[in-house]
């Protein structure tokens, strides 16, 4: 796909999905105030652009690259969660700020009220994203499509054998593809624009030789965007370095967090992998947009995989001004292991600029970044 074709396809996506277009523009405008917020407001911040609701830790897969599988959180009971009313109350509380709501887990479709929560978010005129492994989508699609999320991000790591090996279940691929097909069929039957579908692929040593084949899968399923996510890491060395500098206010347990060294890979091979994906994308004229998170040059790809402790695209962290996580127990967590309040005890809108959150922002602003930021997904998000 040439540059002109990519521009046309992206423009047609935004034109056909105005909610996504306004979302994108609003996030870009927010970025213009971040330096002032970080340096001049003493820990205060405008309200978040986005909130991530981790509805449950439970998951039906055991993915090789998942730190929640490492620390055992995915074995939690699906019933050990907040009631729907706790989440809807949080949505009502922040609806005047209109952040986008990102629903994830664990596996969020194992939470018993996911569809009802999405409906509530949409009734409050807010944007909603659901990230799922897709294995329950086929059965959930009819109810989900009654009030669908604006964006549905589904994980696929390659063709059947590669995906199943990464995800730890022999049935994972077939169920996920069937779920994507079910959503597309219902969208066509009902003439719905949403959800906008994205396939997300985590690039690791386990699947790097098979990733470019996902573009053919996406094309066959009518999915127009595939995002390739570079490997995230939280290593014991990162935790040790972090504690040496910040244990007085932000001490961490590597065991509790599932810290682990990633499998070693040949960085030159990863550079070739990314190049192969880009070449395959170029051959799919006007069909599939390929994105990478983060977007790296060849030299940066090499650095990324040569050593997980090497900084790439280093700049001051802004995550605590833009986003926050709300955990399955209600804790509001701007960073690993930091709870600044709980939505069952205090409104989220008050927690956001409460004493604990302001103190955390001041510490992060003074440090610019933490050792645990070096391969953290939140560090590289600017929306």
Tab-separated table of C-alpha atoms in Angstrom:
chain	number	residue	atom	x	y	z
A	1	UNK	CA	0.000	0.000	0.000
A	2	UNK	CA	1.520	3.303	-1.074
A	3	UNK	CA	1.486	6.478	0.982
A	4	UNK	CA	-1.465	7.914	-0.960
A	5	UNK	CA	-3.458	4.709	-0.467
A	6	UNK	CA	-2.734	4.670	3.264
A	7	UNK	CA	-3.868	8.282	3.594
A	8	UNK	CA	-7.067	7.575	1.657
A	9	UNK	CA	-7.871	4.517	3.749
A	10	UNK	CA	-7.245	6.278	7.059
A	11	UNK	CA	-9.274	9.280	5.923
A	12	UNK	CA	-12.173	7.033	4.919
A	13	UNK	CA	-12.050	5.305	8.320
A	14	UNK	CA	-12.247	8.613	10.190
A	15	UNK	CA	-14.923	9.994	7.864
A	16	UNK	CA	-17.043	6.891	8.349
A	17	UNK	CA	-16.613	6.896	12.134
A	18	UNK	CA	-17.040	10.470	13.405
A	19	UNK	CA	-16.843	9.359	17.041
A	20	UNK	CA	-13.303	8.132	16.403
A	21	UNK	CA	-12.393	11.328	14.583
A	22	UNK	CA	-13.516	13.601	17.440
A	23	UNK	CA	-11.835	11.271	19.922
A	24	UNK	CA	-8.546	11.576	18.022
A	25	UNK	CA	-8.722	15.366	17.713
A	26	UNK	CA	-9.653	15.881	21.351
A	27	UNK	CA	-6.670	13.814	22.478
A	28	UNK	CA	-4.298	15.773	20.250
A	29	UNK	CA	-5.527	19.058	21.724
A	30	UNK	CA	-5.070	17.776	25.270
A	31	UNK	CA	-1.448	17.059	24.513
A	32	UNK	CA	-0.811	20.782	24.068
A	33	UNK	CA	-1.406	21.444	27.785
A	34	UNK	CA	0.583	18.565	29.258
A	35	UNK	CA	3.880	20.343	29.836
A	36	UNK	CA	2.095	23.136	31.717
A	37	UNK	CA	0.116	20.634	33.819
A	38	UNK	CA	3.224	18.641	34.719
A	39	UNK	CA	5.399	21.594	35.671
A	40	UNK	CA	3.077	24.320	36.958
A	41	UNK	CA	0.062	22.838	38.745
A	42	UNK	CA	1.700	21.139	41.745
A	43	UNK	CA	0.177	17.727	41.055
A	44	UNK	CA	-3.248	18.950	39.973
A	45	UNK	CA	-4.500	17.941	36.538
A	46	UNK	CA	-7.400	18.414	34.196
A	47	UNK	CA	-9.513	15.287	34.236
A	48	UNK	CA	-8.334	12.164	32.440
A	49	UNK	CA	-8.685	11.661	28.703
A	50	UNK	CA	-9.255	7.969	29.322
A	51	UNK	CA	-10.092	5.539	32.102
A	52	UNK	CA	-9.276	1.840	32.034
A	53	UNK	CA	-11.759	-0.342	33.905
A	54	UNK	CA	-10.186	-3.717	34.697
A	55	UNK	CA	-13.439	-5.553	35.273
A	56	UNK	CA	-11.887	-8.841	36.393
A	57	UNK	CA	-8.486	-10.479	36.738
A	58	UNK	CA	-9.934	-13.832	35.646
A	59	UNK	CA	-9.026	-15.142	32.208
A	60	UNK	CA	-9.676	-18.362	30.317
A	61	UNK	CA	-6.285	-18.240	28.558
A	62	UNK	CA	-2.720	-18.566	29.849
A	63	UNK	CA	-0.691	-16.356	27.536
A	64	UNK	CA	3.070	-16.778	27.564
A	65	UNK	CA	3.815	-13.043	27.572
A	66	UNK	CA	1.237	-12.008	30.200
A	67	UNK	CA	2.516	-10.828	33.580
A	68	UNK	CA	-0.928	-11.505	35.078
A	69	UNK	CA	-0.424	-15.148	34.136
A	70	UNK	CA	3.011	-14.911	35.781
A	71	UNK	CA	1.626	-13.676	39.103
A	72	UNK	CA	-1.439	-15.920	39.070
A	73	UNK	CA	-4.070	-13.164	38.908
A	74	UNK	CA	-5.757	-14.793	35.908
A	75	UNK	CA	-6.744	-17.720	38.128
A	76	UNK	CA	-9.023	-15.441	40.164
A	77	UNK	CA	-12.676	-16.342	40.438
A	78	UNK	CA	-14.815	-14.552	37.816
A	79	UNK	CA	-17.270	-13.832	40.649
A	80	UNK	CA	-14.717	-11.947	42.757
A	81	UNK	CA	-15.595	-8.595	41.206
A	82	UNK	CA	-17.393	-5.334	41.868
A	83	UNK	CA	-21.161	-5.187	41.329
A	84	UNK	CA	-22.381	-3.437	38.213
A	85	UNK	CA	-23.632	-0.518	40.301
A	86	UNK	CA	-20.094	0.359	41.406
A	87	UNK	CA	-18.967	0.768	37.803
A	88	UNK	CA	-22.094	2.596	36.623
A	89	UNK	CA	-21.796	5.006	39.561
A	90	UNK	CA	-18.217	5.764	38.519
A	91	UNK	CA	-19.403	6.384	34.952
A	92	UNK	CA	-22.126	8.742	36.173
A	93	UNK	CA	-19.628	10.570	38.382
A	94	UNK	CA	-17.203	11.350	35.534
A	95	UNK	CA	-19.688	11.705	32.672
A	96	UNK	CA	-19.441	15.512	32.726
A	97	UNK	CA	-15.766	15.195	31.740
A	98	UNK	CA	-16.535	12.674	28.970
A	99	UNK	CA	-13.365	10.570	29.144
A	100	UNK	CA	-13.264	7.484	26.987
A	101	UNK	CA	-13.820	4.260	28.900
A	102	UNK	CA	-11.605	1.282	28.087
A	103	UNK	CA	-12.878	-2.082	29.346
A	104	UNK	CA	-10.319	-4.816	29.830
A	105	UNK	CA	-9.182	-7.489	32.283
A	106	UNK	CA	-8.171	-10.287	32.611
A	107	UNK	CA	-10.798	-11.213	30.081
A	108	UNK	CA	-13.584	-8.640	30.359
A	109	UNK	CA	-16.221	-10.883	28.788
A	110	UNK	CA	-15.900	-13.113	31.863
A	111	UNK	CA	-17.368	-10.274	33.917
A	112	UNK	CA	-21.114	-10.987	34.084
A	113	UNK	CA	-22.311	-7.446	33.313
A	114	UNK	CA	-19.986	-6.217	30.560
A	115	UNK	CA	-22.740	-5.654	27.996
A	116	UNK	CA	-24.867	-3.725	30.501
A	117	UNK	CA	-21.909	-1.533	31.443
A	118	UNK	CA	-21.175	-0.719	27.785
A	119	UNK	CA	-24.813	0.217	27.312
A	120	UNK	CA	-24.616	2.536	30.335
A	121	UNK	CA	-21.441	4.222	29.045
A	122	UNK	CA	-23.104	4.863	25.700
A	123	UNK	CA	-26.283	6.179	27.324
A	124	UNK	CA	-24.079	8.764	29.052
A	125	UNK	CA	-22.768	9.798	25.592
A	126	UNK	CA	-19.234	8.608	26.252
A	127	UNK	CA	-16.859	6.664	24.025
A	128	UNK	CA	-16.159	3.048	24.885
A	129	UNK	CA	-13.516	0.495	23.893
A	130	UNK	CA	-13.567	-3.215	24.702
A	131	UNK	CA	-10.331	-5.229	24.537
A	132	UNK	CA	-10.849	-8.991	24.531
A	133	UNK	CA	-9.196	-12.262	23.575
A	134	UNK	CA	-12.324	-12.908	21.517
A	135	UNK	CA	-12.941	-16.504	22.592
A	136	UNK	CA	-16.385	-15.679	24.021
A	137	UNK	CA	-17.412	-13.255	21.286
A	138	UNK	CA	-19.488	-15.655	19.190
A	139	UNK	CA	-21.858	-16.370	22.064
A	140	UNK	CA	-21.854	-12.800	23.383
A	141	UNK	CA	-22.217	-11.041	20.014
A	142	UNK	CA	-26.054	-10.811	19.818
A	143	UNK	CA	-26.353	-9.046	23.181
A	144	UNK	CA	-23.145	-7.062	22.714
A	145	UNK	CA	-24.351	-5.707	19.376
A	146	UNK	CA	-27.528	-4.266	20.902
A	147	UNK	CA	-25.384	-1.439	22.317
A	148	UNK	CA	-21.885	-2.101	21.002
A	149	UNK	CA	-18.655	-0.430	22.074
A	150	UNK	CA	-17.307	2.126	19.654
A	151	UNK	CA	-14.100	0.129	19.265
A	152	UNK	CA	-13.541	-3.596	19.699
A	153	UNK	CA	-9.906	-4.686	19.971
A	154	UNK	CA	-9.411	-8.431	19.547
A	155	UNK	CA	-6.130	-10.233	20.191
A	156	UNK	CA	-4.657	-12.521	17.547
A	157	UNK	CA	-1.017	-13.576	17.497
A	158	UNK	CA	-0.700	-15.342	14.149
A	159	UNK	CA	-2.132	-18.371	12.366
A	160	UNK	CA	-3.858	-21.146	14.310
A	161	UNK	CA	-0.864	-23.092	15.623
A	162	UNK	CA	1.174	-20.009	16.546
A	163	UNK	CA	-1.756	-18.281	18.239
A	164	UNK	CA	-2.767	-21.349	20.220
A	165	UNK	CA	0.819	-21.927	21.365
A	166	UNK	CA	1.079	-18.338	22.627
A	167	UNK	CA	-2.353	-18.343	24.261
A	168	UNK	CA	-1.989	-21.736	25.914
A	169	UNK	CA	-5.248	-23.269	24.659
A	170	UNK	CA	-5.766	-25.493	21.563
A	171	UNK	CA	-9.174	-23.946	20.788
A	172	UNK	CA	-8.272	-20.275	21.169
A	173	UNK	CA	-7.764	-19.378	17.491
A	174	UNK	CA	-10.937	-20.975	16.129
A	175	UNK	CA	-13.116	-19.386	18.805
A	176	UNK	CA	-11.586	-15.953	18.315
A	177	UNK	CA	-11.961	-15.990	14.533
A	178	UNK	CA	-15.532	-17.264	14.883
A	179	UNK	CA	-16.236	-14.378	17.265
A	180	UNK	CA	-14.868	-11.789	14.860
A	181	UNK	CA	-16.934	-13.284	12.039
A	182	UNK	CA	-20.081	-13.211	14.205
A	183	UNK	CA	-19.631	-9.523	14.995
A	184	UNK	CA	-19.041	-8.672	11.349
A	185	UNK	CA	-22.116	-10.626	10.283
A	186	UNK	CA	-24.345	-8.818	12.784
A	187	UNK	CA	-22.904	-5.436	11.802
A	188	UNK	CA	-23.778	-6.137	8.172
A	189	UNK	CA	-27.270	-7.445	8.985
A	190	UNK	CA	-28.119	-4.428	11.127
A	191	UNK	CA	-26.289	-1.798	9.104
A	192	UNK	CA	-24.229	-0.742	12.122
A	193	UNK	CA	-21.040	1.321	11.991
A	194	UNK	CA	-19.846	0.165	15.378
A	195	UNK	CA	-17.917	-1.463	16.797
A	196	UNK	CA	-14.915	-0.415	14.779
A	197	UNK	CA	-12.790	-3.573	14.732
A	198	UNK	CA	-9.053	-3.744	15.381
A	199	UNK	CA	-6.902	-6.866	15.527
A	200	UNK	CA	-4.067	-6.516	18.028
A	201	UNK	CA	-0.977	-8.709	17.832
A	202	UNK	CA	1.702	-8.789	20.517
A	203	UNK	CA	5.058	-9.376	18.825
A	204	UNK	CA	7.208	-11.756	20.876
A	205	UNK	CA	9.805	-14.438	20.314
A	206	UNK	CA	6.945	-16.968	20.320
A	207	UNK	CA	5.215	-15.692	17.173
A	208	UNK	CA	7.531	-13.295	15.325
A	209	UNK	CA	7.989	-15.644	12.364
A	210	UNK	CA	4.237	-15.805	11.720
A	211	UNK	CA	2.904	-12.303	12.322
A	212	UNK	CA	2.648	-11.043	8.733
A	213	UNK	CA	0.056	-13.722	7.955
A	214	UNK	CA	-2.381	-11.844	10.196
A	215	UNK	CA	-2.876	-9.285	7.444
A	216	UNK	CA	-4.463	-11.938	5.240
A	217	UNK	CA	-6.694	-12.998	8.143
A	218	UNK	CA	-7.734	-9.379	8.697
A	219	UNK	CA	-8.482	-8.904	5.007
A	220	UNK	CA	-10.573	-12.073	4.883
A	221	UNK	CA	-12.576	-10.969	7.924
A	222	UNK	CA	-13.045	-7.409	6.684
A	223	UNK	CA	-11.008	-5.909	9.530
A	224	UNK	CA	-9.281	-2.787	8.248
A	225	UNK	CA	-6.765	-2.128	11.062
A	226	UNK	CA	-4.119	-4.432	12.530
A	227	UNK	CA	-1.985	-3.114	15.355
A	228	UNK	CA	1.311	-4.810	16.141
A	229	UNK	CA	2.308	-4.255	19.747
A	230	UNK	CA	5.961	-4.470	20.650
A	231	UNK	CA	6.745	-6.662	23.637
A	232	UNK	CA	6.095	-5.055	27.030
A	233	UNK	CA	8.355	-6.009	29.916
A	234	UNK	CA	8.479	-5.578	33.676
A	235	UNK	CA	11.662	-7.259	34.866
A	236	UNK	CA	13.038	-7.947	38.360
A	237	UNK	CA	15.932	-5.570	37.579
A	238	UNK	CA	13.494	-2.750	36.763
A	239	UNK	CA	11.696	-3.333	40.069
A	240	UNK	CA	15.014	-3.394	41.956
A	241	UNK	CA	16.178	-0.132	40.346
A	242	UNK	CA	12.816	1.457	40.999
A	243	UNK	CA	12.819	0.489	44.682
A	244	UNK	CA	16.348	1.802	45.126
A	245	UNK	CA	15.129	5.260	44.132
A	246	UNK	CA	11.470	5.340	45.157
A	247	UNK	CA	10.768	2.769	47.864
A	248	UNK	CA	10.097	5.562	50.365
A	249	UNK	CA	6.824	6.385	48.589
A	250	UNK	CA	6.306	3.785	45.875
A	251	UNK	CA	7.797	0.433	46.851
A	252	UNK	CA	7.018	-2.548	44.637
A	253	UNK	CA	7.031	-6.338	44.912
A	254	UNK	CA	8.278	-7.997	41.745
A	255	UNK	CA	6.666	-11.277	42.749
A	256	UNK	CA	3.282	-9.638	43.324
A	257	UNK	CA	3.478	-7.846	39.970
A	258	UNK	CA	4.644	-10.902	38.007
A	259	UNK	CA	7.983	-9.354	37.065
A	260	UNK	CA	9.963	-11.601	34.727
A	261	UNK	CA	12.733	-11.299	32.166
A	262	UNK	CA	11.372	-11.662	28.617
A	263	UNK	CA	12.680	-14.508	26.432
A	264	UNK	CA	15.827	-13.472	24.613
A	265	UNK	CA	15.423	-12.698	20.915
A	266	UNK	CA	17.705	-11.779	18.056
A	267	UNK	CA	17.120	-8.024	17.649
A	268	UNK	CA	18.231	-8.139	13.997
A	269	UNK	CA	15.588	-10.805	13.401
A	270	UNK	CA	12.954	-8.530	14.947
A	271	UNK	CA	13.995	-5.714	12.616
A	272	UNK	CA	13.457	-8.108	9.705
A	273	UNK	CA	10.100	-9.175	11.159
A	274	UNK	CA	8.857	-5.585	11.256
A	275	UNK	CA	10.137	-5.006	7.730
A	276	UNK	CA	8.355	-8.132	6.507
A	277	UNK	CA	5.079	-6.945	8.041
A	278	UNK	CA	5.422	-3.578	6.352
A	279	UNK	CA	6.173	-5.161	2.977
A	280	UNK	CA	3.146	-7.453	3.287
A	281	UNK	CA	0.964	-4.479	4.208
A	282	UNK	CA	2.168	-2.658	1.098
A	283	UNK	CA	0.807	-5.485	-1.072
A	284	UNK	CA	-2.726	-5.219	0.345
A	285	UNK	CA	-3.820	-2.210	-1.657
A	286	UNK	CA	-6.564	-0.168	0.075
A	287	UNK	CA	-7.476	-3.026	2.432
A	288	UNK	CA	-5.613	-2.993	5.748
A	289	UNK	CA	-3.973	-0.220	7.775
A	290	UNK	CA	-1.015	-1.448	9.825
A	291	UNK	CA	0.054	0.367	12.980
A	292	UNK	CA	2.757	-0.353	15.538
A	293	UNK	CA	2.702	0.521	19.227
A	294	UNK	CA	5.024	2.137	19.858
A	295	UNK	CA	5.996	3.280	16.371
A	296	UNK	CA	9.737	2.589	16.086
A	297	UNK	CA	12.418	3.055	13.461
A	298	UNK	CA	14.605	0.083	12.530
A	299	UNK	CA	17.349	1.236	14.895
A	300	UNK	CA	14.813	1.662	17.684
A	301	UNK	CA	13.392	-1.808	17.054
A	302	UNK	CA	16.930	-3.153	17.412
A	303	UNK	CA	17.425	-1.298	20.690
A	304	UNK	CA	14.013	-2.361	21.982
A	305	UNK	CA	14.768	-6.062	21.641
A	306	UNK	CA	18.490	-6.006	22.354
A	307	UNK	CA	17.944	-5.237	26.035
A	308	UNK	CA	14.655	-4.501	27.859
A	309	UNK	CA	16.425	-1.932	30.047
A	310	UNK	CA	17.586	0.276	27.161
A	311	UNK	CA	15.493	3.441	26.879
A	312	UNK	CA	13.828	4.094	23.526
A	313	UNK	CA	12.089	7.388	22.713
A	314	UNK	CA	12.693	8.593	26.255
A	315	UNK	CA	10.706	11.634	27.359
A	316	UNK	CA	8.896	12.748	30.522
A	317	UNK	CA	6.092	10.409	31.541
A	318	UNK	CA	2.586	11.874	31.246
A	319	UNK	CA	0.466	8.801	31.991
A	320	UNK	CA	-0.702	10.030	35.411
A	321	UNK	CA	-2.136	13.187	33.829
A	322	UNK	CA	-3.945	11.400	30.996
A	323	UNK	CA	-5.176	8.009	32.192
A	324	UNK	CA	-5.658	5.783	35.184
A	325	UNK	CA	-6.585	2.171	35.930
A	326	UNK	CA	-9.458	1.105	38.144
A	327	UNK	CA	-8.825	-2.435	39.374
A	328	UNK	CA	-11.369	-5.212	39.948
A	329	UNK	CA	-11.525	-4.330	43.665
A	330	UNK	CA	-12.150	-0.629	42.924
A	331	UNK	CA	-8.618	0.657	43.606
A	332	UNK	CA	-7.596	3.636	41.468
A	333	UNK	CA	-4.069	2.869	40.287
A	334	UNK	CA	-2.085	5.403	38.242
A	335	UNK	CA	0.977	3.118	38.262
A	336	UNK	CA	1.926	-0.406	39.314
A	337	UNK	CA	1.324	-0.876	43.020
A	338	UNK	CA	0.076	2.667	43.761
A	339	UNK	CA	-3.509	2.928	45.027
A	340	UNK	CA	-4.681	6.535	45.319
A	341	UNK	CA	-8.195	5.683	46.477
A	342	UNK	CA	-11.079	3.310	45.853
A	343	UNK	CA	-14.263	4.039	43.918
A	344	UNK	CA	-16.360	2.153	46.480
A	345	UNK	CA	-15.257	4.636	49.166
A	346	UNK	CA	-14.888	7.952	47.325
A	347	UNK	CA	-15.994	9.356	43.948
A	348	UNK	CA	-13.431	8.931	41.199
A	349	UNK	CA	-13.689	12.627	40.344
A	350	UNK	CA	-12.443	13.463	43.858
A	351	UNK	CA	-9.706	10.814	43.845
A	352	UNK	CA	-8.300	12.213	40.581
A	353	UNK	CA	-7.007	15.380	42.249
A	354	UNK	CA	-6.962	14.085	45.809
A	355	UNK	CA	-3.935	14.262	48.082
A	356	UNK	CA	-2.500	10.843	47.159
A	357	UNK	CA	-2.837	11.359	43.436
A	358	UNK	CA	-1.286	14.839	43.580
A	359	UNK	CA	1.656	13.511	45.600
A	360	UNK	CA	2.219	10.776	43.048
A	361	UNK	CA	2.166	13.244	40.149
A	362	UNK	CA	4.659	15.510	41.922
A	363	UNK	CA	7.041	12.588	42.440
A	364	UNK	CA	6.737	11.519	38.808
A	365	UNK	CA	7.161	15.085	37.538
A	366	UNK	CA	10.316	15.523	39.641
A	367	UNK	CA	11.788	12.245	38.359
A	368	UNK	CA	10.581	12.656	34.728
A	369	UNK	CA	10.159	8.855	34.602
A	370	UNK	CA	10.653	5.730	36.699
A	371	UNK	CA	12.867	2.693	35.942
A	372	UNK	CA	9.678	0.642	35.463
A	373	UNK	CA	8.560	2.985	32.649
A	374	UNK	CA	11.169	1.757	30.184
A	375	UNK	CA	8.931	-0.949	28.610
A	376	UNK	CA	5.527	0.033	30.023
A	377	UNK	CA	2.565	0.421	27.669
A	378	UNK	CA	1.170	3.379	29.649
A	379	UNK	CA	4.432	5.297	29.246
A	380	UNK	CA	4.092	5.203	25.447
A	381	UNK	CA	0.428	6.226	25.395
A	382	UNK	CA	-0.186	9.902	24.750
A	383	UNK	CA	-3.992	9.775	24.535
